[in-house]
Amino acid sequence: MFTTDRIVQIFLEFFRERGHELIPGESLVPPPGDPVLFTTSGMHPLTPYLMGRPHPSGRRLVGLQRCLRTTDLDEVGDDTHLTVFEMLGSWSLGDYRGPQSLRWGYELLRDGFGLDPSRMHVTVFGGDEQVGPDHDSWQTWTDLGVPIEPTTDDNWWSNGPTGLCGPDSEIFVWSGPETPRGTPTTDDRWVEVWNHVMMRYHRHPDGTLEPLPQPNIDTGMGLERLVSILQGVESIYETDLFEPWRSTLPRLWPGLDDSSRNLVIDHLRSVVVLLGDRITPSPNGRGYVLRRLIRRVLTTLWRNDPTGTLSDLPTDLIEHTLDHFGQLGSPDEIRTALRDEERRFGQLLERGRQLLSRSRFSGTLTDDDYHYLHDTHGLPRDLIHYLTTETQH
Ligand code: SER
């Protein structure tokens, strides 16, 4: 079986053998000038170099980067979504072009990881009113004999409404036990594993596209998803990567159903990584995302057992996560931050209970009530719902 460490090693070695320099993973905080709150893809720390500044390690780079996405927050708890995840990436800064990247991608998946090519499908950019179809990628995949589906929006990658962007080609792997059928957009058993972006443009605020002086290739492959495919498990939580969390949690907080358990694992692990990157809970920005994650863990735990506490989180689980992400943070500081936030949240809920017990709030709450509770007492709508339904559990 491929362990996670082995998978990372095979990926990095493959590209190093092809002239790529290994770059270290960076923190979840993107470099100044990048419009995003968090690093959501391996390319963020490279933004200045993708814009044209020479990189000290050259034109071919490879690496593993931690990322955080909150767009999938409602899906966390299912088998494939995580808040903090890792992305394997390879880059050509104005060096080789898309067809070379796709050929290497195919070779690595087939020969390095042993994936059966008959379980692969790809998508390519079919063109829109500004940019024509991606003929090069189409031709490359045709030569390799991989089935292709063209799309428009799904095959255009951008880093927000303005900035770096370009057409991409995504590689999907069939995840079901049966013979592959359908296409990536018609059957979700096709799981996207690797995105190759032909990062050729810069979009201006007026919507126009300016070709970059140096066209780049930016590829990204979600590590945990690849690991679950190669380890033959349906859920990322069943991979070796999550073993310490999976085996510890039921002892710590018994009675959680599978999706609540997954959510607690995902969020707590993400919280450790955020705190390890020196982000602290706060009412806005990055700190607010951290605060929401901690609060969501607590409401999930307390629905199951009101006496649950993050003080029970073992130090070795925190250490294991910090080690895995190569972070230097101290487990004790992280435990203290969690305890402080838990206490603060407990006090807020207590205030909320007292407020909601007033006769003014005994009936159905109006929009004015919600505004008042939020603006004057700091109680957001989801917490009010939590408080008004907690007695029913
Ligand atoms: N930037 C691309 C993505 O996020 C490839 O890394 O999919």
Coordinates of C-alpha atoms and ligand atoms in Angstrom, one line a residue:
M1 CA 0.0 0.0 0.0
F2 CA 1.1 3.6 -0.7
T3 CA 1.4 5.5 2.6
T4 CA 0.8 9.2 2.5
D5 CA 4.5 9.9 3.0
R6 CA 5.5 7.6 0.1
I7 CA 2.9 9.3 -2.2
V8 CA 4.4 12.7 -1.5
Q9 CA 7.9 11.4 -2.0
I10 CA 7.0 9.8 -5.4
F11 CA 5.5 13.0 -6.6
L12 CA 8.3 15.3 -5.5
E13 CA 11.0 12.9 -6.9
F14 CA 9.2 12.5 -10.2
F15 CA 9.5 16.3 -10.8
R16 CA 12.9 16.7 -9.3
E17 CA 14.1 14.1 -11.8
R18 CA 12.7 16.3 -14.5
G19 CA 14.6 19.4 -13.4
H20 CA 12.3 20.9 -10.8
E21 CA 13.6 22.5 -7.6
L22 CA 11.8 21.6 -4.4
I23 CA 10.4 24.7 -2.7
P24 CA 9.3 24.7 1.0
G25 CA 5.6 24.9 2.0
E26 CA 4.6 28.4 3.3
S27 CA 2.1 29.5 5.9
L28 CA -1.7 29.8 5.3
V29 CA -1.3 33.6 5.1
P30 CA -0.7 34.6 1.4
P31 CA 2.0 37.1 0.4
P32 CA 1.2 40.9 0.5
G33 CA -0.7 42.0 -2.6
D34 CA -2.5 38.7 -3.0
P35 CA -6.3 39.4 -2.8
V36 CA -7.3 36.2 -0.9
L37 CA -7.6 35.8 2.9
F38 CA -6.0 32.5 2.9
T39 CA -3.7 30.4 0.7
T40 CA -6.3 28.3 -1.2
S41 CA -4.0 26.8 -3.7
G42 CA -0.3 25.9 -4.0
M43 CA 0.3 28.8 -6.3
H44 CA -0.4 31.6 -3.8
P45 CA 3.1 31.9 -2.3
L46 CA 4.3 32.1 -5.9
T47 CA 2.1 34.9 -7.0
P48 CA 4.9 37.5 -7.5
Y49 CA 6.9 35.0 -9.5
L50 CA 3.9 34.0 -11.7
M51 CA 3.5 37.7 -12.4
G52 CA 7.1 37.7 -13.8
R53 CA 9.6 38.2 -11.0
P54 CA 12.5 35.7 -11.4
H55 CA 12.3 32.9 -8.7
P56 CA 15.6 32.3 -6.9
S57 CA 15.1 28.5 -7.5
G58 CA 14.7 28.8 -11.2
R59 CA 11.9 28.2 -13.7
R60 CA 10.8 24.7 -12.7
L61 CA 9.4 24.2 -9.2
V62 CA 7.7 21.5 -7.2
G63 CA 6.3 21.5 -3.7
L64 CA 3.6 20.6 -1.2
Q65 CA 1.6 23.5 0.2
R66 CA -1.0 23.6 3.0
C67 CA -4.2 25.4 1.9
L68 CA -7.5 26.4 3.5
R69 CA -10.8 26.7 1.7
T70 CA -14.0 27.9 3.4
T71 CA -16.1 27.7 0.3
D72 CA -16.7 24.0 1.0
L73 CA -17.6 24.5 4.7
D74 CA -21.1 23.1 4.4
E75 CA -19.8 20.0 2.7
V76 CA -17.2 19.3 5.4
G77 CA -18.1 16.0 7.1
D78 CA -18.7 14.2 3.9
D79 CA -16.1 11.8 2.4
T80 CA -14.1 14.2 0.2
H81 CA -14.0 17.8 1.6
L82 CA -11.6 19.3 4.1
T83 CA -11.1 22.8 5.4
V84 CA -7.3 22.6 5.7
F85 CA -5.8 20.3 3.1
E86 CA -2.5 19.9 1.2
M87 CA -1.8 20.4 -2.4
L88 CA 1.0 18.8 -4.4
G89 CA 2.1 21.2 -7.1
S90 CA 4.4 21.7 -10.0
W91 CA 5.2 24.9 -11.9
S92 CA 6.8 26.1 -15.0
L93 CA 7.6 29.8 -14.8
G94 CA 7.7 30.7 -18.5
D95 CA 9.5 27.4 -19.2
Y96 CA 7.8 24.3 -20.7
R97 CA 4.2 24.5 -22.0
G98 CA 0.9 22.8 -21.3
P99 CA 1.3 19.6 -23.4
Q100 CA 4.5 18.7 -21.5
S101 CA 2.8 19.2 -18.2
L102 CA -0.1 17.0 -19.2
R103 CA 2.1 14.2 -20.5
W104 CA 4.1 14.2 -17.3
G105 CA 0.9 14.2 -15.3
Y106 CA -0.4 11.2 -17.2
E107 CA 2.9 9.3 -16.9
L108 CA 3.1 9.9 -13.1
L109 CA -0.4 8.7 -12.5
R110 CA 0.0 5.6 -14.7
D111 CA 3.5 4.5 -14.0
G112 CA 4.4 6.2 -10.7
F113 CA 1.1 5.5 -8.9
G114 CA -0.2 2.6 -11.0
L115 CA -3.5 4.1 -11.9
D116 CA -5.3 2.2 -14.7
P117 CA -5.7 4.6 -17.7
S118 CA -9.1 3.2 -18.4
R119 CA -10.2 4.8 -15.2
M120 CA -9.1 8.3 -16.3
H121 CA -11.1 11.0 -17.9
V122 CA -10.1 14.6 -18.6
T123 CA -11.8 17.9 -19.2
V124 CA -10.4 20.8 -21.3
F125 CA -11.4 24.4 -22.0
G126 CA -13.9 24.5 -24.8
G127 CA -13.6 28.3 -25.5
D128 CA -15.7 31.3 -24.7
E129 CA -16.3 34.7 -26.3
Q130 CA -12.8 35.9 -25.1
V131 CA -10.5 32.9 -25.5
G132 CA -10.6 30.1 -28.0
P133 CA -10.7 26.4 -27.3
D134 CA -7.6 24.8 -25.8
H135 CA -6.5 22.9 -28.9
D136 CA -3.1 22.0 -27.5
S137 CA -4.5 20.1 -24.5
W138 CA -7.2 18.5 -26.7
Q139 CA -4.5 17.2 -29.1
T140 CA -2.3 16.0 -26.3
W141 CA -5.1 13.9 -24.6
T142 CA -6.2 12.6 -27.9
D143 CA -2.7 11.3 -28.6
L144 CA -2.6 9.7 -25.2
G145 CA -6.0 8.1 -25.7
V146 CA -7.7 9.6 -22.7
P147 CA -11.4 10.5 -23.1
I148 CA -12.1 14.2 -23.1
E149 CA -15.0 16.4 -22.1
P150 CA -14.9 20.1 -23.0
T151 CA -16.4 22.7 -20.6
T152 CA -16.3 26.4 -20.3
D153 CA -16.6 27.7 -16.8
D154 CA -15.3 24.5 -15.1
N155 CA -12.1 24.8 -17.1
W156 CA -11.2 28.4 -16.5
W157 CA -9.1 29.0 -13.4
S158 CA -8.8 32.4 -11.8
N159 CA -7.5 33.8 -8.6
G160 CA -10.5 36.0 -7.9
P161 CA -12.3 38.5 -10.2
T162 CA -9.0 40.1 -11.3
G163 CA -5.5 38.9 -11.5
L164 CA -3.8 35.7 -12.8
C165 CA -6.0 33.3 -14.7
G166 CA -6.2 31.0 -17.7
P167 CA -7.7 27.8 -19.2
D168 CA -7.1 24.5 -17.4
S169 CA -7.3 20.8 -18.0
E170 CA -8.5 18.6 -15.1
I171 CA -7.7 14.9 -14.7
F172 CA -10.5 12.8 -13.1
V173 CA -10.2 9.2 -11.8
W174 CA -13.2 6.8 -11.6
S175 CA -13.9 6.1 -7.9
G176 CA -16.6 3.4 -8.1
P177 CA -16.1 -0.4 -8.1
E178 CA -18.0 -0.8 -11.4
T179 CA -16.9 -0.1 -15.0
P180 CA -16.5 3.7 -15.5
R181 CA -19.4 5.4 -17.2
G182 CA -20.6 8.9 -18.1
T183 CA -18.3 11.9 -17.9
P184 CA -17.0 14.2 -15.1
T185 CA -20.0 16.6 -15.4
T186 CA -22.6 13.8 -15.6
D187 CA -21.4 11.3 -13.0
D188 CA -19.8 12.4 -9.7
R189 CA -18.0 9.1 -9.3
W190 CA -15.5 10.8 -11.5
V191 CA -13.3 12.5 -8.9
E192 CA -11.1 15.4 -9.8
V193 CA -7.5 14.7 -8.8
W194 CA -5.2 17.1 -10.7
N195 CA -5.7 20.4 -12.3
H196 CA -3.2 21.8 -14.9
V197 CA -3.6 25.5 -15.4
M198 CA -2.2 27.2 -18.4
M199 CA -1.8 30.5 -16.6
R200 CA -1.4 32.8 -19.5
Y201 CA -3.5 35.9 -18.6
H202 CA -3.9 38.7 -16.2
R203 CA -7.5 40.0 -15.9
H204 CA -8.1 43.7 -15.3
P205 CA -10.9 45.2 -13.3
D206 CA -12.8 46.1 -16.6
G207 CA -12.8 42.4 -17.5
T208 CA -10.2 42.6 -20.3
L209 CA -7.5 39.9 -20.5
E210 CA -3.9 40.8 -20.9
P211 CA -1.5 38.0 -22.0
L212 CA 1.3 37.5 -19.4
P213 CA 4.8 38.3 -20.6
Q214 CA 5.7 34.8 -19.5
P215 CA 3.0 32.1 -19.8
N216 CA 3.2 29.7 -16.8
I217 CA 2.0 26.3 -15.9
D218 CA 0.5 25.8 -12.5
T219 CA -0.6 22.4 -11.4
G220 CA -2.3 21.3 -8.2
M221 CA -3.4 17.9 -6.9
G222 CA -5.2 17.6 -3.6
L223 CA -3.1 15.2 -1.5
E224 CA -5.8 13.7 0.7
R225 CA -8.0 12.9 -2.3
L226 CA -5.2 11.2 -4.1
V227 CA -4.3 9.2 -1.0
S228 CA -7.8 8.0 -0.6
I229 CA -7.9 6.8 -4.2
L230 CA -4.5 5.1 -4.0
Q231 CA -5.4 3.5 -0.6
G232 CA -8.7 2.3 -2.0
V233 CA -10.9 3.9 0.7
E234 CA -14.1 5.8 0.1
S235 CA -13.5 8.5 2.6
I236 CA -10.4 10.7 3.2
Y237 CA -11.0 10.1 6.9
E238 CA -10.2 6.4 6.4
T239 CA -6.7 7.1 5.1
D240 CA -3.5 6.6 7.2
L241 CA -3.3 10.4 7.4
F242 CA -6.3 10.6 9.8
E243 CA -5.6 7.4 11.7
P244 CA -4.5 9.1 15.0
W245 CA -7.6 11.4 15.0
R246 CA -9.9 8.6 14.0
S247 CA -8.7 6.2 16.7
T248 CA -8.6 8.9 19.5
L249 CA -11.9 10.7 19.0
P250 CA -14.4 8.0 19.8
R251 CA -12.7 7.5 23.2
L252 CA -12.6 11.2 23.9
W253 CA -16.1 12.2 22.8
P254 CA -18.2 9.0 22.4
G255 CA -21.6 9.1 20.7
L256 CA -20.8 11.3 17.7
D257 CA -22.3 10.1 14.5
D258 CA -19.9 9.7 11.5
S259 CA -20.5 13.0 9.9
S260 CA -20.2 14.9 13.2
R261 CA -17.0 13.0 14.0
N262 CA -15.6 13.9 10.6
L263 CA -16.5 17.5 11.1
V264 CA -14.9 17.6 14.5
I265 CA -11.7 16.0 13.1
D266 CA -11.6 18.3 10.1
H267 CA -12.2 21.5 12.1
L268 CA -10.0 20.7 15.1
R269 CA -7.1 19.7 12.8
S270 CA -7.6 23.0 10.8
V271 CA -7.7 25.0 14.0
V272 CA -4.4 23.5 15.2
V273 CA -2.8 24.4 11.8
L274 CA -4.3 28.0 11.9
L275 CA -3.0 28.5 15.5
G276 CA 0.3 27.0 14.4
D277 CA 0.5 29.7 11.7
R278 CA 0.1 32.3 14.5
I279 CA -3.5 33.3 13.6
T280 CA -5.5 34.1 16.7
P281 CA -9.3 34.2 17.2
S282 CA -10.9 37.6 16.5
P283 CA -14.1 39.2 15.4
N284 CA -13.0 39.6 11.8
G285 CA -10.8 38.4 9.0
R286 CA -8.7 35.3 9.4
G287 CA -9.2 35.2 13.1
Y288 CA -13.0 35.1 12.6
V289 CA -12.7 32.0 10.4
L290 CA -10.7 30.4 13.2
R291 CA -13.3 31.4 15.8
R292 CA -16.1 30.0 13.7
L293 CA -14.3 26.7 13.3
I294 CA -13.8 26.4 17.0
R295 CA -17.4 27.3 17.8
R296 CA -18.7 24.8 15.3
V297 CA -16.7 22.1 17.0
L298 CA -18.0 23.1 20.4
T299 CA -21.7 23.3 19.3
T300 CA -21.3 19.8 17.6
L301 CA -19.7 18.4 20.8
W302 CA -22.2 20.0 23.2
R303 CA -25.2 18.9 21.2
N304 CA -24.0 15.3 21.8
D305 CA -22.8 15.9 25.4
P306 CA -23.0 19.3 27.1
T307 CA -20.0 18.4 29.3
G308 CA -17.6 17.9 26.4
T309 CA -14.5 20.1 26.5
L310 CA -11.5 20.9 24.3
S311 CA -9.4 20.6 27.4
D312 CA -9.5 16.9 26.8
L313 CA -7.7 17.1 23.5
P314 CA -4.5 15.2 24.0
T315 CA -1.2 17.0 23.5
D316 CA 0.2 14.2 21.2
L317 CA -2.6 14.8 18.7
I318 CA -1.7 18.5 18.5
E319 CA 1.9 17.6 18.2
H320 CA 1.3 15.1 15.5
T321 CA -0.5 17.7 13.5
L322 CA 2.1 20.4 14.0
D323 CA 4.8 17.9 13.0
H324 CA 3.0 16.8 9.9
F325 CA 2.7 20.4 8.7
G326 CA 6.2 21.3 9.8
Q327 CA 5.0 24.0 12.2
L328 CA 7.0 25.1 15.3
G329 CA 4.0 26.2 17.4
S330 CA 3.8 25.0 21.0
P331 CA 1.1 22.5 21.9
D332 CA 0.6 24.2 25.3
E333 CA 0.0 27.6 23.7
I334 CA -2.5 25.9 21.4
R335 CA -4.3 24.2 24.3
T336 CA -4.4 27.6 26.2
A337 CA -5.9 29.3 23.1
L338 CA -8.5 26.6 22.8
R339 CA -9.4 26.8 26.4
D340 CA -9.7 30.6 26.4
E341 CA -11.9 30.5 23.3
E342 CA -14.1 27.8 24.8
R343 CA -14.6 29.8 28.0
R344 CA -15.4 33.0 26.0
F345 CA -17.9 31.1 23.9
G346 CA -19.5 29.4 26.9
Q347 CA -20.0 32.9 28.5
L348 CA -21.6 34.2 25.3
L349 CA -24.0 31.3 25.1
E350 CA -24.9 31.8 28.8
R351 CA -25.7 35.4 28.1
G352 CA -27.7 34.3 25.1
R353 CA -29.7 31.8 27.2
Q354 CA -30.6 34.6 29.7
L355 CA -31.6 37.0 27.0
L356 CA -33.7 34.4 25.2
S357 CA -35.6 33.5 28.3
R358 CA -37.0 37.0 28.5
S359 CA -40.7 37.1 27.6
R360 CA -40.0 39.5 24.7
F361 CA -38.4 36.5 22.9
S362 CA -40.8 33.8 23.8
G363 CA -42.7 33.7 20.5
T364 CA -41.3 33.4 17.0
L365 CA -38.4 35.8 16.6
T366 CA -38.7 38.6 14.1
D367 CA -36.0 40.1 11.9
D368 CA -35.8 43.0 14.3
D369 CA -35.2 40.6 17.2
Y370 CA -32.4 39.0 15.3
H371 CA -30.8 42.4 14.5
Y372 CA -31.1 43.5 18.0
L373 CA -29.6 40.3 19.4
H374 CA -26.8 40.4 16.9
D375 CA -25.9 44.1 17.0
T376 CA -26.4 44.8 20.7
H377 CA -25.4 41.4 22.1
G378 CA -23.1 39.8 19.5
L379 CA -25.4 36.8 19.0
P380 CA -25.4 35.7 15.3
R381 CA -28.4 34.0 13.9
D382 CA -27.0 30.5 13.8
L383 CA -26.2 30.7 17.5
I384 CA -29.7 31.8 18.3
H385 CA -31.0 28.8 16.4
Y386 CA -28.6 26.6 18.4
L387 CA -29.8 28.1 21.7
T388 CA -33.5 27.8 20.8
T389 CA -33.1 24.2 19.7
E390 CA -30.6 22.9 22.3
T391 CA -33.4 21.9 24.8
Q392 CA -34.9 19.7 22.1
H393 CA -31.7 17.5 22.1
Ligands
SER1 N1 -4.3 26.7 -9.0 C1 -4.9 25.5 -9.5 C2 -6.0 25.0 -8.6 O1 -6.2 25.6 -7.5 C3 -3.9 24.5 -9.7 O2 -3.1 24.4 -8.6 O3 -6.7 24.1 -8.9

